[in-house]
mmCIF file of N, CA and C in Angstrom:
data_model
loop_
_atom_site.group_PDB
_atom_site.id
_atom_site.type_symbol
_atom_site.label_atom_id
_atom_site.label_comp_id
_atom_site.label_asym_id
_atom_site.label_seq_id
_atom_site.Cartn_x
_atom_site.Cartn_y
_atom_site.Cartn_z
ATOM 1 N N UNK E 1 -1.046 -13.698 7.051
ATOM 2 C CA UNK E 1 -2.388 -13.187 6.832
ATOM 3 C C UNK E 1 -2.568 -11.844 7.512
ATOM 4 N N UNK E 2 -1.803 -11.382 8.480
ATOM 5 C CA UNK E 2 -1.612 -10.328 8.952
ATOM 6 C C UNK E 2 -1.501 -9.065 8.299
ATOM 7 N N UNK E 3 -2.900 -8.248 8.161
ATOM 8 C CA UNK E 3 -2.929 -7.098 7.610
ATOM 9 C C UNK E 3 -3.882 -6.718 6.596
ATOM 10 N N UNK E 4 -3.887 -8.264 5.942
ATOM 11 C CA UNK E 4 -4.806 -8.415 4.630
ATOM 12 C C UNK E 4 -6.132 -8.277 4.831
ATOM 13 N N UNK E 5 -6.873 -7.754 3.942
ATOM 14 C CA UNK E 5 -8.205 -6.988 4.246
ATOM 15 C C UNK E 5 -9.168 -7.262 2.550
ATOM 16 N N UNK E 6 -10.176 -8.470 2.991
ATOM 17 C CA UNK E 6 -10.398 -8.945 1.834
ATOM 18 C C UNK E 6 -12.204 -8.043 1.408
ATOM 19 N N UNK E 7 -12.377 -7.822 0.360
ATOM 20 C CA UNK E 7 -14.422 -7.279 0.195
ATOM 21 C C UNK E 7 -14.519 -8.641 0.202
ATOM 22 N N UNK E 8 -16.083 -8.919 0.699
ATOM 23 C CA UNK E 8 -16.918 -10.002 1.281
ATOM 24 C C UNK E 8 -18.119 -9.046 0.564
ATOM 25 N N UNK E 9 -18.411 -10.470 -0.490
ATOM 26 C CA UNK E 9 -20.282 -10.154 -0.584
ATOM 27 C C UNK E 9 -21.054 -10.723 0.194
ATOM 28 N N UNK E 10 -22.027 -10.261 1.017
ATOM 29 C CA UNK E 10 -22.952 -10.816 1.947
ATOM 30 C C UNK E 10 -24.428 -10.713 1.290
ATOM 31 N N UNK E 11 -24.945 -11.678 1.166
ATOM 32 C CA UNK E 11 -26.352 -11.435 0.475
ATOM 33 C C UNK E 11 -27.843 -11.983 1.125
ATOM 34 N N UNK E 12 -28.895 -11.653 1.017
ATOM 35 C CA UNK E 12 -29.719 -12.074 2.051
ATOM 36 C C UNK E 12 -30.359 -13.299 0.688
ATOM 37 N N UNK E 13 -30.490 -14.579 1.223
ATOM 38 C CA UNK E 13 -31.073 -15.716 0.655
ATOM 39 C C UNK E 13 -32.507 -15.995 1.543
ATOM 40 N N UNK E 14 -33.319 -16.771 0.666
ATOM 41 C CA UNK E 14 -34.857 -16.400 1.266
ATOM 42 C C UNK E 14 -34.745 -17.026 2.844
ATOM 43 N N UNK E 15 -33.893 -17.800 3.115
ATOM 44 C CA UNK E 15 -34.121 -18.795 4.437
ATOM 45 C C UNK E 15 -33.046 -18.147 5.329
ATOM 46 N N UNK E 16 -31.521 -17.455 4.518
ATOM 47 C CA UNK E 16 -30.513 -17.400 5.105
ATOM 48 C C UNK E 16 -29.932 -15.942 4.832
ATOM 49 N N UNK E 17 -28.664 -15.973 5.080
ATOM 50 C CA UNK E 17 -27.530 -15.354 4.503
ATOM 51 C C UNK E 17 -26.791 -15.743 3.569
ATOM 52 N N UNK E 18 -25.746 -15.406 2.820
ATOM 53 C CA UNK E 18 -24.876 -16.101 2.333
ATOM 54 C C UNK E 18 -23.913 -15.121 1.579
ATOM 55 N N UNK E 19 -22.211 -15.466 2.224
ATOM 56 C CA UNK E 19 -21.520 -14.480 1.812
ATOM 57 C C UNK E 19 -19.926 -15.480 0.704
ATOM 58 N N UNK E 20 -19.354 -14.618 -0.018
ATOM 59 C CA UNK E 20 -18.011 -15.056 -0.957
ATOM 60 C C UNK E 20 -17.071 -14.099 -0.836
ATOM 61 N N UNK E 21 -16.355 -14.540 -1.233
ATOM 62 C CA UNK E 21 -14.888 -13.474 -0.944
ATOM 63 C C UNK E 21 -14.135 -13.692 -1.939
ATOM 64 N N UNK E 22 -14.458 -12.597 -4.360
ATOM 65 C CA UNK E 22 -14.602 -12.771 -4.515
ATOM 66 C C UNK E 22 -13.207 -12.783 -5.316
ATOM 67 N N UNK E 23 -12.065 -12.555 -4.178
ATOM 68 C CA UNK E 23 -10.160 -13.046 -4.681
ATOM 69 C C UNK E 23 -10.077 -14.263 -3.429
ATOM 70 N N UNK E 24 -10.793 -14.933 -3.076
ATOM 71 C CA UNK E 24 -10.624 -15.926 -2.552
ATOM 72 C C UNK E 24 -11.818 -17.333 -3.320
ATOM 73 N N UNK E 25 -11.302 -17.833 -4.262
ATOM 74 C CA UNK E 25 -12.720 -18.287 -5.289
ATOM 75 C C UNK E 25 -12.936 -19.534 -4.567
ATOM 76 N N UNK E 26 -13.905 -20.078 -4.230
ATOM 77 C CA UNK E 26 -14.640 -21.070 -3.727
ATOM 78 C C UNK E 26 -14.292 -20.746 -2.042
ATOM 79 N N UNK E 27 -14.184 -19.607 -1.370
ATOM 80 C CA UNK E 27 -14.572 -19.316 0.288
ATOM 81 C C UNK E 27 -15.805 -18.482 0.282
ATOM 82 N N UNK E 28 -16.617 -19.306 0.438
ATOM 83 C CA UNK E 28 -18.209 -19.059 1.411
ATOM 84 C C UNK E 28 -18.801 -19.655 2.410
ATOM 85 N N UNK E 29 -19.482 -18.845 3.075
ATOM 86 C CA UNK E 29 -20.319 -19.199 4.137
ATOM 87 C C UNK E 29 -21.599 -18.771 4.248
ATOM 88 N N UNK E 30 -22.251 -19.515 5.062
ATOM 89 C CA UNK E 30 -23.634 -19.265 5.271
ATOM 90 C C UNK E 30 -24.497 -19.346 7.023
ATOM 91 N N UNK E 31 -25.400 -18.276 6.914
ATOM 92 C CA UNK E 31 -25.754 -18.305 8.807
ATOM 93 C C UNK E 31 -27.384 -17.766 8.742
ATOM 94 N N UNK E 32 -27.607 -17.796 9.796
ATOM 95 C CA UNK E 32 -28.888 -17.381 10.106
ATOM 96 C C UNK E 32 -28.906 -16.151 9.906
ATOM 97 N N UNK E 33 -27.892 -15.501 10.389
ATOM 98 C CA UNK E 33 -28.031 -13.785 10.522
ATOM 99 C C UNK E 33 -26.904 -13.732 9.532
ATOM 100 N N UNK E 34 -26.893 -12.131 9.460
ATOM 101 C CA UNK E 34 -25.625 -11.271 8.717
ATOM 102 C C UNK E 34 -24.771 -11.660 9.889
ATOM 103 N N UNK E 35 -24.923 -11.286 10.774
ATOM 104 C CA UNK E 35 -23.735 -11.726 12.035
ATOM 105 C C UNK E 35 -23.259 -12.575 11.836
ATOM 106 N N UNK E 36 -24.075 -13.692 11.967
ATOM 107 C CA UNK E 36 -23.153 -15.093 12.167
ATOM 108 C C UNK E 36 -22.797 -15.642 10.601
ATOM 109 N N UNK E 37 -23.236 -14.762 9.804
ATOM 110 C CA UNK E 37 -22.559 -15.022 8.724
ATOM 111 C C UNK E 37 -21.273 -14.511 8.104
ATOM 112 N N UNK E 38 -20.829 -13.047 8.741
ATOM 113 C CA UNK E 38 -19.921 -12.315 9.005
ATOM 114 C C UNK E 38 -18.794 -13.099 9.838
ATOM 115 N N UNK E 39 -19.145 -13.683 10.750
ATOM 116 C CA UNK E 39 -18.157 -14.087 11.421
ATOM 117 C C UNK E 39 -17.937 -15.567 11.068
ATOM 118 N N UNK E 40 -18.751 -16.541 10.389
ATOM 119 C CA UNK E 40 -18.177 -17.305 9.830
ATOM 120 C C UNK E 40 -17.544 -17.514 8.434
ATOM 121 N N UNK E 41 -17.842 -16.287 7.758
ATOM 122 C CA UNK E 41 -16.539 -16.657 6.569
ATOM 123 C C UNK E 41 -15.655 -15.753 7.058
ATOM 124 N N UNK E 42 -15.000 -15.179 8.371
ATOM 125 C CA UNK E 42 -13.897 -14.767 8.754
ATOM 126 C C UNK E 42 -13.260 -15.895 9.012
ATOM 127 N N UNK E 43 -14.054 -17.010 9.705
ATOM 128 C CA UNK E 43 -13.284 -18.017 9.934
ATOM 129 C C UNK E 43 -12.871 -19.045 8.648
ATOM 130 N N UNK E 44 -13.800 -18.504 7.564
ATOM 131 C CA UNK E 44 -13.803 -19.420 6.587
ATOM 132 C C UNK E 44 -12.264 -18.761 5.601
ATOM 133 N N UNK E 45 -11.976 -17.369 5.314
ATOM 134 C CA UNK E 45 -10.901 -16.991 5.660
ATOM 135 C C UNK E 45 -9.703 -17.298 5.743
ATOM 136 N N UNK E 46 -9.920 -17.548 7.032
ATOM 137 C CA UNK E 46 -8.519 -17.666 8.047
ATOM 138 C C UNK E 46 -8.498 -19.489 7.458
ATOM 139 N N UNK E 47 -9.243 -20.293 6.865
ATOM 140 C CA UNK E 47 -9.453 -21.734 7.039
ATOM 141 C C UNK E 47 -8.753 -21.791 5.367
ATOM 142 N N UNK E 48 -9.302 -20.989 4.666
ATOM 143 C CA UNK E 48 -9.075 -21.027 3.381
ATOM 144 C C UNK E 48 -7.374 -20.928 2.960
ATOM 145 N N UNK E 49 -6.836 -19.491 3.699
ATOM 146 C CA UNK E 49 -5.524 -18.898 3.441
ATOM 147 C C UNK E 49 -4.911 -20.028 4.211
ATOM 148 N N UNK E 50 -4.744 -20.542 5.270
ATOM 149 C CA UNK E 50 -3.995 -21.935 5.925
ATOM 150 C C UNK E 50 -4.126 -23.582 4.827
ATOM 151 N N UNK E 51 -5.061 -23.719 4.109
ATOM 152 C CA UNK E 51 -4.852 -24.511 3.135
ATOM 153 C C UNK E 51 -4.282 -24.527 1.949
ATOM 154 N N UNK E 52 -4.562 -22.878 1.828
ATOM 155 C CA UNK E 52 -3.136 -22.173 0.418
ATOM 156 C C UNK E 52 -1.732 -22.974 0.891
ATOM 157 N N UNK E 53 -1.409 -22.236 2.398
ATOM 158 C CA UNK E 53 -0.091 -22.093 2.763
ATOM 159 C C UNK E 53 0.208 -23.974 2.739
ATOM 160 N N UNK E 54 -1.098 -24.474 3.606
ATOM 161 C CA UNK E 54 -0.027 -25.877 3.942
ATOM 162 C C UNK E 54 0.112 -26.647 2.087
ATOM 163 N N UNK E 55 -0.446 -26.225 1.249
ATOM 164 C CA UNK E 55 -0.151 -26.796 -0.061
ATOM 165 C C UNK E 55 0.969 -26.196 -1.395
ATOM 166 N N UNK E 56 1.769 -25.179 -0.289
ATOM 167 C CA UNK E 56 2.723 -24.376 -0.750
ATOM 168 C C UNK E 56 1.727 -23.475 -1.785
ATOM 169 N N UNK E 57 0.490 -22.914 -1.947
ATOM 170 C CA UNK E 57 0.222 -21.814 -3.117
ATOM 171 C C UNK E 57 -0.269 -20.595 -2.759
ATOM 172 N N UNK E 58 0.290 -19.603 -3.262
ATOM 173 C CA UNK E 58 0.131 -17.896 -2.938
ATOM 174 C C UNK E 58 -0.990 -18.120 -2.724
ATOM 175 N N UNK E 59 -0.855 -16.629 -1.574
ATOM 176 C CA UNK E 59 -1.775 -16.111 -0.652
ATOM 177 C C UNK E 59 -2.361 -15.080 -1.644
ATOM 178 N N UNK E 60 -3.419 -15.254 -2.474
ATOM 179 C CA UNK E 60 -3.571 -14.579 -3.590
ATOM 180 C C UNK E 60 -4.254 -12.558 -2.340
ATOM 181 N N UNK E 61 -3.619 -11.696 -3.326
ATOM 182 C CA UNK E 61 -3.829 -10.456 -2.538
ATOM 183 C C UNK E 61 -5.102 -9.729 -2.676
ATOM 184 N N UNK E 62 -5.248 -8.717 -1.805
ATOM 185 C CA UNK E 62 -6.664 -8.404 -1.654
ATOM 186 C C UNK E 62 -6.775 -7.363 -3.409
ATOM 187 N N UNK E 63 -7.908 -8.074 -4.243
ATOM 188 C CA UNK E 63 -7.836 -6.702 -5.098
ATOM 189 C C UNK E 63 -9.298 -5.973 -5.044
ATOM 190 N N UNK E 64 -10.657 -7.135 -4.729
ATOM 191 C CA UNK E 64 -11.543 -6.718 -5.157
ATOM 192 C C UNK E 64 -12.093 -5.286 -4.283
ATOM 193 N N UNK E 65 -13.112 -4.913 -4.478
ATOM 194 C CA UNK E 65 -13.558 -3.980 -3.422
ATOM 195 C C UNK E 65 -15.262 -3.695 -3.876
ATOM 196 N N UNK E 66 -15.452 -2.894 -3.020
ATOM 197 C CA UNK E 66 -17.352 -2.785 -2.860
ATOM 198 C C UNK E 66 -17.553 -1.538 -2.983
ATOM 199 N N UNK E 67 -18.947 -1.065 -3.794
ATOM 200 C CA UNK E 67 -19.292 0.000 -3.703
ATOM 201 C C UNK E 67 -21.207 -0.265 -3.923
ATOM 202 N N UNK E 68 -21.804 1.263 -3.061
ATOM 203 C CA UNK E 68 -22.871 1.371 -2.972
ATOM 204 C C UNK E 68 -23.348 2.262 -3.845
ATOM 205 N N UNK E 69 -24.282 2.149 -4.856
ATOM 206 C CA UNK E 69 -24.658 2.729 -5.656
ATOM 207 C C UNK E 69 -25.674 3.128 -5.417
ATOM 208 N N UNK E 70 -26.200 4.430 -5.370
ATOM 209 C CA UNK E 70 -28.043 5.027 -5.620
ATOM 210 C C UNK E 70 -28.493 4.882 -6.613
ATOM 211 N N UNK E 71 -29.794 4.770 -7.525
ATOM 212 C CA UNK E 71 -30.210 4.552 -8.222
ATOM 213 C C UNK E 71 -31.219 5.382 -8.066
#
């Protein structure tokens, strides 16, 4: 997992946060803050790519990415 650098959508939900990671399909998390929502789908992540590995299936690679648009 060393090196890999995935885009994370983080979105504000009316009560919460809530973020996906959207070459990692079904890793999300959710927190009170952007913070603690940031840092728990890092862990969600690191939780996700270790269940690839222990079931022998690729570490699928980083493709997506983010951009900010003006309007």
């Amino acid at each position: 997992m060393k090196g890999l650098a995935y885009a994370v959508a983080v979105e504000k939900a009316p009560d919460n946060y809530c973020a996906y990671v959207p070459d990692l399909p079904g890793c999300v998390a959710t927190g009170q803050t952007r913070e603690e929502t940031c840092r728990r789908i890092t862990e969600a992540i690191a939780f996700h790519i270790e269940g690839l590995r222990e079931d022998g299936l690729p570490i699928p690679e980083p493709q997506s990415s983010t951009a900010i648009v003006k309007v």
